[in-house]
PDB file of C-alpha atoms in Angstrom:
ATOM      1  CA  UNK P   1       5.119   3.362   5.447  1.00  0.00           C
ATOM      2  CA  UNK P   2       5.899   0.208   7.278  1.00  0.00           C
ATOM      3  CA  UNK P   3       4.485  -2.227   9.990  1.00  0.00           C
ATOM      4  CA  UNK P   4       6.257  -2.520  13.342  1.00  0.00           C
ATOM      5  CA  UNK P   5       5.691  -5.233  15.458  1.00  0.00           C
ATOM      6  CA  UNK P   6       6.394  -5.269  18.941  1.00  0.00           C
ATOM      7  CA  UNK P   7       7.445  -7.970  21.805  1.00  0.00           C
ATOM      8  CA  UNK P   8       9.426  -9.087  24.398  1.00  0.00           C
ATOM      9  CA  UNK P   9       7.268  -8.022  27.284  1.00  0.00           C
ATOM     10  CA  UNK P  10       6.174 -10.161  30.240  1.00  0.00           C
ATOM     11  CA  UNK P  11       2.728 -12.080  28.966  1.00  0.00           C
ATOM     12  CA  UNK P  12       4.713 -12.811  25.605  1.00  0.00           C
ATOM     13  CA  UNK P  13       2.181 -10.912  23.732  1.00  0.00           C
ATOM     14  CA  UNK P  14       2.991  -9.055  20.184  1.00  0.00           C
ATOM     15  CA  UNK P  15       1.694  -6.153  19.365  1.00  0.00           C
ATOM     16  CA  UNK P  16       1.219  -4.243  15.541  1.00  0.00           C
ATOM     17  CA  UNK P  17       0.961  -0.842  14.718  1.00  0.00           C
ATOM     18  CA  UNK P  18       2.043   1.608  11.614  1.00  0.00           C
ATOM     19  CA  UNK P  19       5.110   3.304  11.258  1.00  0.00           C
ATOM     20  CA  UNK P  20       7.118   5.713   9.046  1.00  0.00           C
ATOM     21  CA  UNK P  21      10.451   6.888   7.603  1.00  0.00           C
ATOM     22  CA  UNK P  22      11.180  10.503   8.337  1.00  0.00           C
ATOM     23  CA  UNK P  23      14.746  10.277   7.454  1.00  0.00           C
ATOM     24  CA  UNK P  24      16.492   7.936   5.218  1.00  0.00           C
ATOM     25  CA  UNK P  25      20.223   8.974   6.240  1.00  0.00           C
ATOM     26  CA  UNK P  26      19.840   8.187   9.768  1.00  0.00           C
ATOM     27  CA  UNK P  27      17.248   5.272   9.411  1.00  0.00           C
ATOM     28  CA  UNK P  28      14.764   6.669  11.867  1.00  0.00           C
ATOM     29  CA  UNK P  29      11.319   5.948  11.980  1.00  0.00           C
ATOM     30  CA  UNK P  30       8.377   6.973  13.552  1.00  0.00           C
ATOM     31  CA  UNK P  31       5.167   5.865  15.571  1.00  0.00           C
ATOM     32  CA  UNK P  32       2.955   6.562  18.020  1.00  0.00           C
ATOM     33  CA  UNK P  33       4.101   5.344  21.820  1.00  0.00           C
ATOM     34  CA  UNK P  34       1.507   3.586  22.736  1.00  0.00           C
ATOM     35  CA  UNK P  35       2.490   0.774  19.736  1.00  0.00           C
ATOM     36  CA  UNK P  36       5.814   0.536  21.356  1.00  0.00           C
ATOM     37  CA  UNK P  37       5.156   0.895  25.270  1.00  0.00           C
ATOM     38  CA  UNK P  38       6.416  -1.873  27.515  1.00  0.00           C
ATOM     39  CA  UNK P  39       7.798  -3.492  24.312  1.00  0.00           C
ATOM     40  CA  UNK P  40      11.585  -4.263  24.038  1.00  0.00           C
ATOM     41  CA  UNK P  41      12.252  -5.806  20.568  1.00  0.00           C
ATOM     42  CA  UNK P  42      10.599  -4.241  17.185  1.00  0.00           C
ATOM     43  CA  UNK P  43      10.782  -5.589  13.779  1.00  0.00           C
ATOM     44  CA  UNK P  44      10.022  -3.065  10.673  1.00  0.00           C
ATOM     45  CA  UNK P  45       8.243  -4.233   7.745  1.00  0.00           C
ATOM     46  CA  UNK P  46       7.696  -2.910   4.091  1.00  0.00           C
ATOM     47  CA  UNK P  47       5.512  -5.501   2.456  1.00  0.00           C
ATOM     48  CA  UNK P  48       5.659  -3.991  -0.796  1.00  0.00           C
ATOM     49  CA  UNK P  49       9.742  -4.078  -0.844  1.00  0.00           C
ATOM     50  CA  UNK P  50       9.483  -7.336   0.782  1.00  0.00           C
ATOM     51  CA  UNK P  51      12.006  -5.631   3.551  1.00  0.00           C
ATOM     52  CA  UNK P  52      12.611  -6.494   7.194  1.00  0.00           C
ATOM     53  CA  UNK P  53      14.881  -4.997   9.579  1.00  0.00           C
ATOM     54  CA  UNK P  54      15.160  -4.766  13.860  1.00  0.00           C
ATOM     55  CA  UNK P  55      14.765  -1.710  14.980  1.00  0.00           C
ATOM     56  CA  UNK P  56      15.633  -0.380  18.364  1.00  0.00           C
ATOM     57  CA  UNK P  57      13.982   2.625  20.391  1.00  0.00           C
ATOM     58  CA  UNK P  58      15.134   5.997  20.488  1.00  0.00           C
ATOM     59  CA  UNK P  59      12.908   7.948  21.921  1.00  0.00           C
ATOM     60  CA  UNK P  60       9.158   7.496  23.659  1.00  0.00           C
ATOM     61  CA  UNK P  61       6.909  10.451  24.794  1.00  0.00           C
ATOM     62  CA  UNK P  62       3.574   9.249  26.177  1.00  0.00           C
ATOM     63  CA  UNK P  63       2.575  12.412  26.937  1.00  0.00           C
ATOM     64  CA  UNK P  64       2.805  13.467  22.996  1.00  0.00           C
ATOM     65  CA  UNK P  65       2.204   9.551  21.703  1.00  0.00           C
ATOM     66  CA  UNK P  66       5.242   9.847  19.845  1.00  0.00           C
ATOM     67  CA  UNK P  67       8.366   7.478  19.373  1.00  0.00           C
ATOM     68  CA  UNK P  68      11.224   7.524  17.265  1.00  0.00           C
ATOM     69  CA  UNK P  69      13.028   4.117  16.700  1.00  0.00           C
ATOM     70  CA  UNK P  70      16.331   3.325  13.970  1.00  0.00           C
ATOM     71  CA  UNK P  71      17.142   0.200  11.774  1.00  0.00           C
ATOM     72  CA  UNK P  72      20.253  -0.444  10.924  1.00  0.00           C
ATOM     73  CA  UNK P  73      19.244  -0.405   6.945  1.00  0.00           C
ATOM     74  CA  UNK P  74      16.632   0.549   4.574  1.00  0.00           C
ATOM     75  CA  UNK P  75      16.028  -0.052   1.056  1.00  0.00           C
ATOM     76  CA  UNK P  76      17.080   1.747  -1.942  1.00  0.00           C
ATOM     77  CA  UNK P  77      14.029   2.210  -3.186  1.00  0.00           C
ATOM     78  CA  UNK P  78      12.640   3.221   0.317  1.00  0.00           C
ATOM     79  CA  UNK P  79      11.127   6.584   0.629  1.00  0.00           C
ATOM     80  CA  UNK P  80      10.381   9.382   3.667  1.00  0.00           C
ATOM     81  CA  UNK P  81       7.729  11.950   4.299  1.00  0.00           C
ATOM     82  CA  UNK P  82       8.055  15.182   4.895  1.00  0.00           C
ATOM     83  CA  UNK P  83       6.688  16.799   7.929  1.00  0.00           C
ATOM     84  CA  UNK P  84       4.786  20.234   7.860  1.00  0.00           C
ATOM     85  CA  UNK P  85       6.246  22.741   9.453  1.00  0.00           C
ATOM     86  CA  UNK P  86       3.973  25.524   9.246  1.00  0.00           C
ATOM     87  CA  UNK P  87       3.242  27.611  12.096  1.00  0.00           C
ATOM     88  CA  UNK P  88      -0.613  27.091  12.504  1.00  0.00           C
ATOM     89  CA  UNK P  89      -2.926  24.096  12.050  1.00  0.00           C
ATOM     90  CA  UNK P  90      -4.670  22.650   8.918  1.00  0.00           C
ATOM     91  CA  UNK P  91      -7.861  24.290   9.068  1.00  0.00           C
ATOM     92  CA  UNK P  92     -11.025  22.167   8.797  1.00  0.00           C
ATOM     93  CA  UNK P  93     -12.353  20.624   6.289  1.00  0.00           C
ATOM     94  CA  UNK P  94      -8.649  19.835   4.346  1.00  0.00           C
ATOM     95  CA  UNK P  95      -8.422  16.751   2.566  1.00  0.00           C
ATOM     96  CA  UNK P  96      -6.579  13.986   4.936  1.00  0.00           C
ATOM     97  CA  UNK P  97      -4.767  10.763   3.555  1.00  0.00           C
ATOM     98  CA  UNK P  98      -4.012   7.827   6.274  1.00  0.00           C
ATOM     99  CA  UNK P  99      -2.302   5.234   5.308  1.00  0.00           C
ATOM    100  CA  UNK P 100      -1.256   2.201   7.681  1.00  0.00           C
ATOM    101  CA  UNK P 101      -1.474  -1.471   8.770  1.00  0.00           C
ATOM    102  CA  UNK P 102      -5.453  -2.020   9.700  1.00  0.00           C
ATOM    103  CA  UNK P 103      -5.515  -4.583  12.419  1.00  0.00           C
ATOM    104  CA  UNK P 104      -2.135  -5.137  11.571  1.00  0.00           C
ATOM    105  CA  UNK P 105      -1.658  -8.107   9.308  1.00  0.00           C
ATOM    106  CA  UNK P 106      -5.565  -9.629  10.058  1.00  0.00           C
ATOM    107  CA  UNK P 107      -6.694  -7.189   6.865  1.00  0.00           C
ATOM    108  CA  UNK P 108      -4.267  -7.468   4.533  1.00  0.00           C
ATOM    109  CA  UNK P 109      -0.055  -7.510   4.041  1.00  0.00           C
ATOM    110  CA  UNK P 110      -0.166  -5.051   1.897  1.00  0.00           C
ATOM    111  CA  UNK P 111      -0.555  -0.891   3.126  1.00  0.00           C
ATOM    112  CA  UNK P 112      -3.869   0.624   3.159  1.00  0.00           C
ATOM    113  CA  UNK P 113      -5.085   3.831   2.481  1.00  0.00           C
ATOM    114  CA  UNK P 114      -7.618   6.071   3.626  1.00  0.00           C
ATOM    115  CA  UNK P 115      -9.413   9.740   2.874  1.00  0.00           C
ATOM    116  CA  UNK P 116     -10.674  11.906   5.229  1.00  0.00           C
ATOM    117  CA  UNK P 117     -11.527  15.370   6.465  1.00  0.00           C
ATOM    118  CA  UNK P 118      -9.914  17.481   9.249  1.00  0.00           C
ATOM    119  CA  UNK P 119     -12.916  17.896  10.979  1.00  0.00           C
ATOM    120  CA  UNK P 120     -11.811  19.873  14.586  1.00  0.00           C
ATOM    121  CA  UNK P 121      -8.429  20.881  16.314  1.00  0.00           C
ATOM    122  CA  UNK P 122      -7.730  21.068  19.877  1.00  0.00           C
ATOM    123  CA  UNK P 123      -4.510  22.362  21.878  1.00  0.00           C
ATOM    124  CA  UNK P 124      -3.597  20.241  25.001  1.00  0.00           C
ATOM    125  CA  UNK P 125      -6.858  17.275  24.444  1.00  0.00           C
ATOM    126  CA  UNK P 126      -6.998  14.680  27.274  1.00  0.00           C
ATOM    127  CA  UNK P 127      -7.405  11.514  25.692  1.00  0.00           C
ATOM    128  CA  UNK P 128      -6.336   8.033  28.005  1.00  0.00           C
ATOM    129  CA  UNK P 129      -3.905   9.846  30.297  1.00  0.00           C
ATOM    130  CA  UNK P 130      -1.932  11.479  27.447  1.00  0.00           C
ATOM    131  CA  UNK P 131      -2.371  15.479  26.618  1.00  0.00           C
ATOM    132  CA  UNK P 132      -1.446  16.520  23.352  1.00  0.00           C
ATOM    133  CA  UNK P 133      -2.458  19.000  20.691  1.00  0.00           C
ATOM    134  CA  UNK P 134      -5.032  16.930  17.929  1.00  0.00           C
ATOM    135  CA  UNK P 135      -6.910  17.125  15.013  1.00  0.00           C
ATOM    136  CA  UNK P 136      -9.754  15.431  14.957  1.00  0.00           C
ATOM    137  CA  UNK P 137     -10.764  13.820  11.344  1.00  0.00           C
ATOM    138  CA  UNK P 138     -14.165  11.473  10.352  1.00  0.00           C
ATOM    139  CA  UNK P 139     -11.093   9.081   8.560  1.00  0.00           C
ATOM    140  CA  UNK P 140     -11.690   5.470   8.641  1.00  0.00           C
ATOM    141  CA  UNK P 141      -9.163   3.329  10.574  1.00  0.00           C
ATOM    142  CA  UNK P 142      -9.331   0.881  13.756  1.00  0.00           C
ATOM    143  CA  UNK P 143      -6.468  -1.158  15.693  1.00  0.00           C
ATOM    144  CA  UNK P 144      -2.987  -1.260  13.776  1.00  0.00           C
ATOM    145  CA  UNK P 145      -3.511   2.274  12.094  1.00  0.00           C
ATOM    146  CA  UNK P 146      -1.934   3.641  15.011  1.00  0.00           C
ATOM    147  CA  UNK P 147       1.432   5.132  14.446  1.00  0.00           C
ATOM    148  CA  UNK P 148       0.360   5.546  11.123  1.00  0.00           C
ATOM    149  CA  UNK P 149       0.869   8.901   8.842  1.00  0.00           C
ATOM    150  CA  UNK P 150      -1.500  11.248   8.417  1.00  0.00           C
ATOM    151  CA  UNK P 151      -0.766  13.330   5.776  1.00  0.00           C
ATOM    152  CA  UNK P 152      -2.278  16.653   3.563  1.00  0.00           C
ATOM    153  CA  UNK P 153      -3.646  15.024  -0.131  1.00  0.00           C
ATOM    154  CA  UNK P 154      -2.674  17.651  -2.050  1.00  0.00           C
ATOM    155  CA  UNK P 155       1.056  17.248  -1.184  1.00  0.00           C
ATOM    156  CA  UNK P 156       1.234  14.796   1.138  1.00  0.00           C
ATOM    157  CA  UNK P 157       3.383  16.345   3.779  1.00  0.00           C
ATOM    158  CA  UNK P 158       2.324  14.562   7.375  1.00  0.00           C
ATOM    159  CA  UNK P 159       0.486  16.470   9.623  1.00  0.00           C
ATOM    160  CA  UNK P 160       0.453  13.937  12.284  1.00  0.00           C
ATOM    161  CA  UNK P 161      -0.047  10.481  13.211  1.00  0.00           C
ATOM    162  CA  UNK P 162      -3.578   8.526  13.523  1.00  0.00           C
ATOM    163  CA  UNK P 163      -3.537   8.108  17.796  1.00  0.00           C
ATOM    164  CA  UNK P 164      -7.022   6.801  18.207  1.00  0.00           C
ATOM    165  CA  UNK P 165     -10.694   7.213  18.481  1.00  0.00           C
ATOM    166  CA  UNK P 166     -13.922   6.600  19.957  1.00  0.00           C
ATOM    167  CA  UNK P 167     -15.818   3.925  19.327  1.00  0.00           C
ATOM    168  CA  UNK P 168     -19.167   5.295  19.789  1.00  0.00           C
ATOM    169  CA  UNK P 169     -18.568   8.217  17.223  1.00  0.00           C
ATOM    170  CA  UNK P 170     -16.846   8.496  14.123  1.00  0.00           C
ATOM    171  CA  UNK P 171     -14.060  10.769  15.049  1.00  0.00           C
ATOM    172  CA  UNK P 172     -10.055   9.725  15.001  1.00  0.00           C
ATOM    173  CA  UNK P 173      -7.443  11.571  17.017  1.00  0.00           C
ATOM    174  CA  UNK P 174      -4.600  12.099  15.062  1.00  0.00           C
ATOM    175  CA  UNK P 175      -1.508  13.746  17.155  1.00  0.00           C
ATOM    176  CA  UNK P 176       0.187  16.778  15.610  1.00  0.00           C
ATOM    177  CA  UNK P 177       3.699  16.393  14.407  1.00  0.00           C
ATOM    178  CA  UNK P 178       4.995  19.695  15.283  1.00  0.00           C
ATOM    179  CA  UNK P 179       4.762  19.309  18.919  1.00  0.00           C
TER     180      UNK P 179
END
């Protein structure tokens, strides 16, 4: 799990959000669109490798939040995560793990990690002009944790990615992966 920060857009203004190795042949990473939108260049981090490398865009869905982006390299000691593939959603209640940037590198260089609960699932959820299926979780994370993997504790196989919340309840969208 990495940080990608984001630029080149008109008001000069860079963005930070989470992102994640899915495949270390091919170098591709993902993250939620919303980190990336109206970006052009993307730098991806791994503090604890003390590893940085461009990275160019792939692939954006807004509808799904979803974006797939390459470097040219990664590590040897890098890692990916599996994605579940199961045909029906985590039911609630399963133990979540998040881990990501929060508030990109305000908090802290270094990854954080989170526990939750599933604690709903919805096919098709408006949320901001994007419809996609979610689970909802009570997992702590703000600004930065987006893009970040959300995956199943006892295996740790990623469900989805953290997408958002509302701030006036404790509930985080997190965008299923096998849309």
């Amino acid at each position: 799990v990495g940080l990608l920060k984001c630029s080149g857009c008109t008001n000069n203004e860079t963005t930070q959000g989470s992102a994640f190795i899915i495949s270390l042949q091919n170098h591709l990473i993902l993250t939620c669109s919303h980190v990336v939108e109206g970006k052009t260049q993307f730098v991806f981090s791994i503090s604890e490798l003390k590893f940085e490398t461009p990275a160019r865009l792939l692939w954006s869905n807004a509808q799904y939040d979803m974006a797939l982006l390459q470097v040219g390299m990664l590590p040897q000691e890098a890692r990916y995560l599996e994605l579940y593939k199961e045909g029906k959603p985590i039911g609630k209640t399963t133990d979540i793990v998040l881990a990501g940037y929060p508030l990109g590198e305000q908090v802290s260089q270094n990854l954080s990690v989170n526990t939750g609960k599933i604690t709903n699932y919805e096919e098709g959820k408006l949320n901001n002009d994007r419809r996609f299926d979610t689970y909802m979780s009570d997992i702590n994370a703000t600004h930065g944790n987006s893009g970040g993997p959300v995956v199943l504790q006892n295996d740790y196989q990623v469900i989805g990615l953290l997408q958002g919340g509302f701030e006036q309840v404790q509930v985080r969208l997190i965008t299923d992966i096998r849309q």
